[in-house]
Amino acid sequence: MEHHNTPCTAPCARSEEPVIAHRVYESPCIEVLSVSMVSAFLALSGQTGGWHNDTNIPMGYSNPIEYAATNSAKDMPNVNDLTWYIQYGDPHFDGTTEWSLGGVKQRGGLWLKKKEVIISEIQSSQPNVFVRYRSYDGTDWRNGRYNTLSTTPAAGRPSDTSDYFFLPALGYYGRGTLGSVGTYCYYWSSSPNPDYYTAAYSLKCYSDEVRVESGNGTFRWLGCVAGCRPDGTPWFK
């Protein structure tokens, strides 16, 4: 999916609202700009093959890394990166920080430590931190068997937010409906599920759990967040 810092060149819905992108994994550019533009989103989705990816990964594929994202999730963290954020990023679910969707104020989201902070804190004991082929447990989750990792987030804002970045709980699109805004954080990784060709890894966050997974409904037709923030910067820092 398009690079975070590269302007979208595919035909997309447009409005005066800030861009918030919920994207079907590996689908052409689909930008959802406000809750009121659901009909425009559905119309564009219909032009690009509906909710399913236009080119499916073949059943029984032998090298999942070859099928990593190439469109708007291309520069989202891979699944190995996500494990470092979850294991060492001190997740906090905060129901008070305000943000905006389509000009409407919302609350709720996830705080994680920035990559540079995690590296500085654990580099001496974990020299392979954020190496693309190495997860927190020393294996490469992009290959082999499907894995999952979960933890319970602390409640509220971290005491020093300068060491953290915030992921708003933008919810997700499923079967034509935007749901759980302010409650759920669903963000794509760039990694497909190594066991199941119709699914991909994502980060999911609720008030009582943060997890990296590719099961439990994380199919590639689901509209999770990818692409970039409204200011053009990456979601993960």
PDB file of C-alpha atoms in Angstrom:
ATOM      1  CA  MET A   1       0.000   0.000   0.000  1.00  0.00           C
ATOM      2  CA  GLU A   2       1.335   3.541  -0.721  1.00  0.00           C
ATOM      3  CA  HIS A   3       4.339   4.807   1.242  1.00  0.00           C
ATOM      4  CA  HIS A   4       3.384   7.006   4.208  1.00  0.00           C
ATOM      5  CA  ASN A   5       5.371   9.971   2.973  1.00  0.00           C
ATOM      6  CA  THR A   6       4.434   9.687  -0.695  1.00  0.00           C
ATOM      7  CA  PRO A   7       1.261  11.452  -1.836  1.00  0.00           C
ATOM      8  CA  CYS A   8      -1.491   9.094  -2.941  1.00  0.00           C
ATOM      9  CA  THR A   9      -1.716   8.929  -6.733  1.00  0.00           C
ATOM     10  CA  ALA A  10      -4.646   6.519  -7.105  1.00  0.00           C
ATOM     11  CA  PRO A  11      -8.201   7.897  -7.430  1.00  0.00           C
ATOM     12  CA  CYS A  12      -9.471   8.537  -3.908  1.00  0.00           C
ATOM     13  CA  ALA A  13     -12.482  10.117  -2.263  1.00  0.00           C
ATOM     14  CA  ARG A  14     -11.730  13.738  -1.352  1.00  0.00           C
ATOM     15  CA  SER A  15     -13.216  16.345   1.005  1.00  0.00           C
ATOM     16  CA  GLU A  16     -12.184  19.294   3.132  1.00  0.00           C
ATOM     17  CA  GLU A  17     -11.790  17.028   6.161  1.00  0.00           C
ATOM     18  CA  PRO A  18      -8.406  15.691   7.332  1.00  0.00           C
ATOM     19  CA  VAL A  19      -7.535  12.358   5.762  1.00  0.00           C
ATOM     20  CA  ILE A  20      -8.078   9.307   7.965  1.00  0.00           C
ATOM     21  CA  ALA A  21      -7.333   6.141   6.019  1.00  0.00           C
ATOM     22  CA  HIS A  22      -8.967   2.777   6.690  1.00  0.00           C
ATOM     23  CA  ARG A  23      -7.629   0.449   4.037  1.00  0.00           C
ATOM     24  CA  VAL A  24      -8.455  -2.997   2.807  1.00  0.00           C
ATOM     25  CA  TYR A  25      -5.173  -4.898   2.996  1.00  0.00           C
ATOM     26  CA  GLU A  26      -3.327  -4.867  -0.338  1.00  0.00           C
ATOM     27  CA  SER A  27      -6.171  -3.022  -2.016  1.00  0.00           C
ATOM     28  CA  PRO A  28      -5.812   0.071  -4.251  1.00  0.00           C
ATOM     29  CA  CYS A  29      -5.938   3.435  -2.521  1.00  0.00           C
ATOM     30  CA  ILE A  30      -9.131   3.932  -0.512  1.00  0.00           C
ATOM     31  CA  GLU A  31      -9.291   6.935   1.806  1.00  0.00           C
ATOM     32  CA  VAL A  32     -12.091   7.464   4.298  1.00  0.00           C
ATOM     33  CA  LEU A  33     -12.271  11.104   5.285  1.00  0.00           C
ATOM     34  CA  SER A  34     -15.259  11.254   7.597  1.00  0.00           C
ATOM     35  CA  VAL A  35     -18.073   9.121   8.918  1.00  0.00           C
ATOM     36  CA  SER A  36     -20.428  10.984   6.593  1.00  0.00           C
ATOM     37  CA  MET A  37     -18.507   9.678   3.561  1.00  0.00           C
ATOM     38  CA  VAL A  38     -19.351   5.995   4.058  1.00  0.00           C
ATOM     39  CA  SER A  39     -21.400   6.018   0.835  1.00  0.00           C
ATOM     40  CA  ALA A  40     -18.471   7.472  -1.126  1.00  0.00           C
ATOM     41  CA  PHE A  41     -16.174   4.854   0.369  1.00  0.00           C
ATOM     42  CA  LEU A  42     -18.514   2.046  -0.623  1.00  0.00           C
ATOM     43  CA  ALA A  43     -18.842   3.405  -4.145  1.00  0.00           C
ATOM     44  CA  LEU A  44     -15.051   3.513  -4.546  1.00  0.00           C
ATOM     45  CA  SER A  45     -14.709   0.079  -2.954  1.00  0.00           C
ATOM     46  CA  GLY A  46     -17.097  -1.327  -5.535  1.00  0.00           C
ATOM     47  CA  GLN A  47     -14.909   0.051  -8.320  1.00  0.00           C
ATOM     48  CA  THR A  48     -11.857  -1.773  -6.972  1.00  0.00           C
ATOM     49  CA  GLY A  49     -13.240  -5.263  -6.524  1.00  0.00           C
ATOM     50  CA  GLY A  50     -15.164  -4.848  -3.284  1.00  0.00           C
ATOM     51  CA  TRP A  51     -13.679  -5.779   0.069  1.00  0.00           C
ATOM     52  CA  HIS A  52     -11.388  -8.497  -1.248  1.00  0.00           C
ATOM     53  CA  ASN A  53      -7.906  -7.996  -2.558  1.00  0.00           C
ATOM     54  CA  ASP A  54      -7.837  -8.019  -6.353  1.00  0.00           C
ATOM     55  CA  THR A  55      -4.889 -10.462  -6.413  1.00  0.00           C
ATOM     56  CA  ASN A  56      -5.037 -13.182  -3.775  1.00  0.00           C
ATOM     57  CA  ILE A  57      -1.945 -14.825  -2.343  1.00  0.00           C
ATOM     58  CA  PRO A  58      -1.881 -18.400  -3.701  1.00  0.00           C
ATOM     59  CA  MET A  59      -2.924 -21.247  -1.424  1.00  0.00           C
ATOM     60  CA  GLY A  60       0.084 -23.121  -0.034  1.00  0.00           C
ATOM     61  CA  TYR A  61       2.591 -20.343  -0.756  1.00  0.00           C
ATOM     62  CA  SER A  62       6.097 -21.241   0.425  1.00  0.00           C
ATOM     63  CA  ASN A  63       7.655 -17.842   1.194  1.00  0.00           C
ATOM     64  CA  PRO A  64       5.308 -15.393   2.958  1.00  0.00           C
ATOM     65  CA  ILE A  65       7.926 -12.612   2.859  1.00  0.00           C
ATOM     66  CA  GLU A  66       7.465 -12.446  -0.916  1.00  0.00           C
ATOM     67  CA  TYR A  67       3.838 -11.444  -0.303  1.00  0.00           C
ATOM     68  CA  ALA A  68       4.433  -8.566   2.113  1.00  0.00           C
ATOM     69  CA  ALA A  69       2.343  -5.450   1.499  1.00  0.00           C
ATOM     70  CA  THR A  70       3.221  -3.354  -1.546  1.00  0.00           C
ATOM     71  CA  ASN A  71       0.547  -0.653  -1.373  1.00  0.00           C
ATOM     72  CA  SER A  72      -0.634   1.516   1.534  1.00  0.00           C
ATOM     73  CA  ALA A  73       0.575  -0.898   4.274  1.00  0.00           C
ATOM     74  CA  LYS A  74       4.018  -1.232   2.670  1.00  0.00           C
ATOM     75  CA  ASP A  75       5.764   0.881   5.280  1.00  0.00           C
ATOM     76  CA  MET A  76       3.643  -0.019   8.251  1.00  0.00           C
ATOM     77  CA  PRO A  77       5.725  -1.966  10.798  1.00  0.00           C
ATOM     78  CA  ASN A  78       6.204  -5.609   9.951  1.00  0.00           C
ATOM     79  CA  VAL A  79       5.006  -8.183  12.455  1.00  0.00           C
ATOM     80  CA  ASN A  80       8.451  -8.461  14.070  1.00  0.00           C
ATOM     81  CA  ASP A  81       8.475  -4.711  14.724  1.00  0.00           C
ATOM     82  CA  LEU A  82       5.021  -4.893  16.303  1.00  0.00           C
ATOM     83  CA  THR A  83       6.230  -7.477  18.833  1.00  0.00           C
ATOM     84  CA  TRP A  84       8.910  -5.060  20.074  1.00  0.00           C
ATOM     85  CA  TYR A  85       6.339  -2.283  20.492  1.00  0.00           C
ATOM     86  CA  ILE A  86       4.007  -4.559  22.449  1.00  0.00           C
ATOM     87  CA  GLN A  87       6.641  -6.266  24.589  1.00  0.00           C
ATOM     88  CA  TYR A  88       8.768  -3.208  25.435  1.00  0.00           C
ATOM     89  CA  GLY A  89       6.644  -0.196  24.469  1.00  0.00           C
ATOM     90  CA  ASP A  90       4.779   0.120  27.797  1.00  0.00           C
ATOM     91  CA  PRO A  91       1.293   0.251  26.188  1.00  0.00           C
ATOM     92  CA  HIS A  92      -1.255   2.608  27.774  1.00  0.00           C
ATOM     93  CA  PHE A  93      -4.906   2.752  26.733  1.00  0.00           C
ATOM     94  CA  ASP A  94      -6.117   6.301  27.291  1.00  0.00           C
ATOM     95  CA  GLY A  95      -9.813   7.132  27.121  1.00  0.00           C
ATOM     96  CA  THR A  96      -9.377  10.887  27.647  1.00  0.00           C
ATOM     97  CA  THR A  97      -7.047  12.218  24.943  1.00  0.00           C
ATOM     98  CA  GLU A  98      -9.083  14.039  22.286  1.00  0.00           C
ATOM     99  CA  TRP A  99      -8.686  13.753  18.523  1.00  0.00           C
ATOM    100  CA  SER A 100     -10.919  14.471  15.543  1.00  0.00           C
ATOM    101  CA  LEU A 101     -12.610  12.375  12.861  1.00  0.00           C
ATOM    102  CA  GLY A 102     -14.402  14.354  10.190  1.00  0.00           C
ATOM    103  CA  GLY A 103     -14.416  17.417  12.414  1.00  0.00           C
ATOM    104  CA  VAL A 104     -16.122  15.504  15.249  1.00  0.00           C
ATOM    105  CA  LYS A 105     -14.218  15.242  18.529  1.00  0.00           C
ATOM    106  CA  GLN A 106     -13.481  11.708  19.688  1.00  0.00           C
ATOM    107  CA  ARG A 107     -11.614  10.199  22.630  1.00  0.00           C
ATOM    108  CA  GLY A 108      -9.638   7.014  23.115  1.00  0.00           C
ATOM    109  CA  GLY A 109      -6.432   5.461  21.859  1.00  0.00           C
ATOM    110  CA  LEU A 110      -3.154   3.738  22.540  1.00  0.00           C
ATOM    111  CA  TRP A 111       0.149   5.213  23.719  1.00  0.00           C
ATOM    112  CA  LEU A 112       3.343   3.321  22.837  1.00  0.00           C
ATOM    113  CA  LYS A 113       6.985   4.182  23.426  1.00  0.00           C
ATOM    114  CA  LYS A 114       8.792   5.504  20.374  1.00  0.00           C
ATOM    115  CA  LYS A 115      11.158   3.164  18.578  1.00  0.00           C
ATOM    116  CA  GLU A 116      14.205   5.268  19.506  1.00  0.00           C
ATOM    117  CA  VAL A 117      13.249   5.134  23.195  1.00  0.00           C
ATOM    118  CA  ILE A 118      12.790   1.360  23.173  1.00  0.00           C
ATOM    119  CA  ILE A 119      16.137   0.913  21.422  1.00  0.00           C
ATOM    120  CA  SER A 120      17.964   3.162  23.891  1.00  0.00           C
ATOM    121  CA  GLU A 121      16.482   1.302  26.853  1.00  0.00           C
ATOM    122  CA  ILE A 122      17.168  -2.281  25.763  1.00  0.00           C
ATOM    123  CA  GLN A 123      19.896  -2.140  23.095  1.00  0.00           C
ATOM    124  CA  SER A 124      22.575  -3.482  25.457  1.00  0.00           C
ATOM    125  CA  SER A 125      20.540  -6.572  26.390  1.00  0.00           C
ATOM    126  CA  GLN A 126      18.707  -7.027  23.053  1.00  0.00           C
ATOM    127  CA  PRO A 127      21.140  -6.004  20.284  1.00  0.00           C
ATOM    128  CA  ASN A 128      18.769  -7.113  17.506  1.00  0.00           C
ATOM    129  CA  VAL A 129      15.909  -4.843  18.543  1.00  0.00           C
ATOM    130  CA  PHE A 130      13.850  -3.719  15.518  1.00  0.00           C
ATOM    131  CA  VAL A 131      15.873  -5.805  13.082  1.00  0.00           C
ATOM    132  CA  ARG A 132      13.347  -6.726  10.391  1.00  0.00           C
ATOM    133  CA  TYR A 133      14.086 -10.467  10.517  1.00  0.00           C
ATOM    134  CA  ARG A 134      14.003 -10.762  14.321  1.00  0.00           C
ATOM    135  CA  SER A 135      11.030 -10.495  16.696  1.00  0.00           C
ATOM    136  CA  TYR A 136      11.327  -9.920  20.434  1.00  0.00           C
ATOM    137  CA  ASP A 137      11.707 -13.691  20.970  1.00  0.00           C
ATOM    138  CA  GLY A 138      14.541 -14.029  18.448  1.00  0.00           C
ATOM    139  CA  THR A 139      12.540 -15.690  15.657  1.00  0.00           C
ATOM    140  CA  ASP A 140      11.183 -14.297  12.399  1.00  0.00           C
ATOM    141  CA  TRP A 141       7.393 -14.163  12.646  1.00  0.00           C
ATOM    142  CA  ARG A 142       7.098 -13.364   8.944  1.00  0.00           C
ATOM    143  CA  ASN A 143       7.926 -17.001   8.172  1.00  0.00           C
ATOM    144  CA  GLY A 144       7.084 -20.345   9.714  1.00  0.00           C
ATOM    145  CA  ARG A 145       4.015 -20.826  11.847  1.00  0.00           C
ATOM    146  CA  TYR A 146       1.497 -18.163  12.796  1.00  0.00           C
ATOM    147  CA  ASN A 147       2.143 -16.538  16.201  1.00  0.00           C
ATOM    148  CA  THR A 148       0.308 -14.177  18.519  1.00  0.00           C
ATOM    149  CA  LEU A 149       1.352 -11.895  21.381  1.00  0.00           C
ATOM    150  CA  SER A 150      -0.814 -10.023  23.870  1.00  0.00           C
ATOM    151  CA  THR A 151      -0.503  -7.917  26.994  1.00  0.00           C
ATOM    152  CA  THR A 152      -2.694  -5.804  29.264  1.00  0.00           C
ATOM    153  CA  PRO A 153      -2.192  -2.059  28.756  1.00  0.00           C
ATOM    154  CA  ALA A 154      -1.903   0.370  31.646  1.00  0.00           C
ATOM    155  CA  ALA A 155      -4.852   2.728  31.995  1.00  0.00           C
ATOM    156  CA  GLY A 156      -4.574   6.442  31.198  1.00  0.00           C
ATOM    157  CA  ARG A 157      -1.865   8.681  29.774  1.00  0.00           C
ATOM    158  CA  PRO A 158       1.817   7.958  30.469  1.00  0.00           C
ATOM    159  CA  SER A 159       3.396  10.405  32.884  1.00  0.00           C
ATOM    160  CA  ASP A 160       5.880  11.647  30.244  1.00  0.00           C
ATOM    161  CA  THR A 161       4.246  11.545  26.814  1.00  0.00           C
ATOM    162  CA  SER A 162       7.370  12.902  25.093  1.00  0.00           C
ATOM    163  CA  ASP A 163       8.734   9.330  25.048  1.00  0.00           C
ATOM    164  CA  TYR A 164       5.529   7.986  23.466  1.00  0.00           C
ATOM    165  CA  PHE A 165       3.352   8.341  20.369  1.00  0.00           C
ATOM    166  CA  PHE A 166      -0.442   8.100  20.218  1.00  0.00           C
ATOM    167  CA  LEU A 167      -2.558   5.862  17.974  1.00  0.00           C
ATOM    168  CA  PRO A 168      -6.178   7.071  17.930  1.00  0.00           C
ATOM    169  CA  ALA A 169      -8.862   4.411  18.261  1.00  0.00           C
ATOM    170  CA  LEU A 170     -10.150   4.818  14.720  1.00  0.00           C
ATOM    171  CA  GLY A 171     -12.086   1.557  14.819  1.00  0.00           C
ATOM    172  CA  TYR A 172     -12.374  -0.510  11.637  1.00  0.00           C
ATOM    173  CA  TYR A 173     -14.483  -1.047   8.535  1.00  0.00           C
ATOM    174  CA  GLY A 174     -16.210  -4.400   8.138  1.00  0.00           C
ATOM    175  CA  ARG A 175     -18.937  -5.285   5.669  1.00  0.00           C
ATOM    176  CA  GLY A 176     -19.599  -1.662   4.839  1.00  0.00           C
ATOM    177  CA  THR A 177     -19.797  -0.336   8.392  1.00  0.00           C
ATOM    178  CA  LEU A 178     -17.404   1.813  10.401  1.00  0.00           C
ATOM    179  CA  GLY A 179     -17.443   0.495  13.957  1.00  0.00           C
ATOM    180  CA  SER A 180     -15.950   0.938  17.415  1.00  0.00           C
ATOM    181  CA  VAL A 181     -14.526   4.442  16.919  1.00  0.00           C
ATOM    182  CA  GLY A 182     -13.006   5.565  20.222  1.00  0.00           C
ATOM    183  CA  THR A 183     -12.976   1.980  21.499  1.00  0.00           C
ATOM    184  CA  TYR A 184     -10.789  -0.166  19.219  1.00  0.00           C
ATOM    185  CA  CYS A 185      -7.423   0.433  17.545  1.00  0.00           C
ATOM    186  CA  TYR A 186      -6.961  -1.762  14.442  1.00  0.00           C
ATOM    187  CA  TYR A 187      -3.721  -1.078  12.537  1.00  0.00           C
ATOM    188  CA  TRP A 188      -2.291  -3.173   9.696  1.00  0.00           C
ATOM    189  CA  SER A 189       1.244  -4.530   9.650  1.00  0.00           C
ATOM    190  CA  SER A 190       3.019  -5.138   6.341  1.00  0.00           C
ATOM    191  CA  SER A 191       3.160  -8.920   6.969  1.00  0.00           C
ATOM    192  CA  PRO A 192       0.749 -11.575   5.668  1.00  0.00           C
ATOM    193  CA  ASN A 193      -0.197 -14.554   7.790  1.00  0.00           C
ATOM    194  CA  PRO A 194       2.385 -17.295   7.048  1.00  0.00           C
ATOM    195  CA  ASP A 195      -0.228 -20.035   7.581  1.00  0.00           C
ATOM    196  CA  TYR A 196      -3.435 -18.611   6.170  1.00  0.00           C
ATOM    197  CA  TYR A 197      -3.373 -16.921   2.787  1.00  0.00           C
ATOM    198  CA  THR A 198      -6.493 -14.746   3.262  1.00  0.00           C
ATOM    199  CA  ALA A 199      -5.279 -13.079   6.489  1.00  0.00           C
ATOM    200  CA  ALA A 200      -2.577 -10.627   7.561  1.00  0.00           C
ATOM    201  CA  TYR A 201      -0.996  -9.555  10.838  1.00  0.00           C
ATOM    202  CA  SER A 202      -2.300  -6.478  12.613  1.00  0.00           C
ATOM    203  CA  LEU A 203      -2.096  -4.678  15.926  1.00  0.00           C
ATOM    204  CA  LYS A 204      -5.394  -4.685  17.823  1.00  0.00           C
ATOM    205  CA  CYS A 205      -5.987  -2.718  20.984  1.00  0.00           C
ATOM    206  CA  TYR A 206      -8.867  -2.547  23.457  1.00  0.00           C
ATOM    207  CA  SER A 207      -9.013  -1.000  26.914  1.00  0.00           C
ATOM    208  CA  ASP A 208      -8.020  -4.308  28.513  1.00  0.00           C
ATOM    209  CA  GLU A 209      -5.796  -5.926  25.874  1.00  0.00           C
ATOM    210  CA  VAL A 210      -3.208  -5.117  23.225  1.00  0.00           C
ATOM    211  CA  ARG A 211      -2.261  -7.891  20.839  1.00  0.00           C
ATOM    212  CA  VAL A 212      -0.471  -8.722  17.634  1.00  0.00           C
ATOM    213  CA  GLU A 213      -2.322 -11.345  15.659  1.00  0.00           C
ATOM    214  CA  SER A 214      -3.583 -12.491  12.312  1.00  0.00           C
ATOM    215  CA  GLY A 215      -6.490 -14.643  13.426  1.00  0.00           C
ATOM    216  CA  ASN A 216      -9.866 -13.843  14.951  1.00  0.00           C
ATOM    217  CA  GLY A 217     -11.217 -11.975  11.962  1.00  0.00           C
ATOM    218  CA  THR A 218      -8.101 -10.166  10.718  1.00  0.00           C
ATOM    219  CA  PHE A 219      -8.799 -11.073   7.117  1.00  0.00           C
ATOM    220  CA  ARG A 220      -7.320  -9.036   4.316  1.00  0.00           C
ATOM    221  CA  TRP A 221     -10.709  -7.615   3.345  1.00  0.00           C
ATOM    222  CA  LEU A 222     -11.106  -5.921   6.738  1.00  0.00           C
ATOM    223  CA  GLY A 223     -10.657  -2.144   6.723  1.00  0.00           C
ATOM    224  CA  CYS A 224      -7.886  -1.469   9.248  1.00  0.00           C
ATOM    225  CA  VAL A 225      -5.787   1.702   9.408  1.00  0.00           C
ATOM    226  CA  ALA A 226      -2.785   2.015   7.083  1.00  0.00           C
ATOM    227  CA  GLY A 227      -1.080   4.723   5.076  1.00  0.00           C
ATOM    228  CA  CYS A 228      -0.192   7.848   7.031  1.00  0.00           C
ATOM    229  CA  ARG A 229      -1.429  10.420   9.517  1.00  0.00           C
ATOM    230  CA  PRO A 230      -3.275  13.503   8.234  1.00  0.00           C
ATOM    231  CA  ASP A 231       0.022  15.437   8.342  1.00  0.00           C
ATOM    232  CA  GLY A 232       1.745  12.861   6.129  1.00  0.00           C
ATOM    233  CA  THR A 233       3.894  11.275   8.846  1.00  0.00           C
ATOM    234  CA  PRO A 234       3.919   7.540   9.719  1.00  0.00           C
ATOM    235  CA  TRP A 235       1.472   6.182  12.284  1.00  0.00           C
ATOM    236  CA  PHE A 236       4.249   4.369  14.172  1.00  0.00           C
ATOM    237  CA  LYS A 237       7.217   6.420  15.380  1.00  0.00           C
TER     238      LYS A 237
END
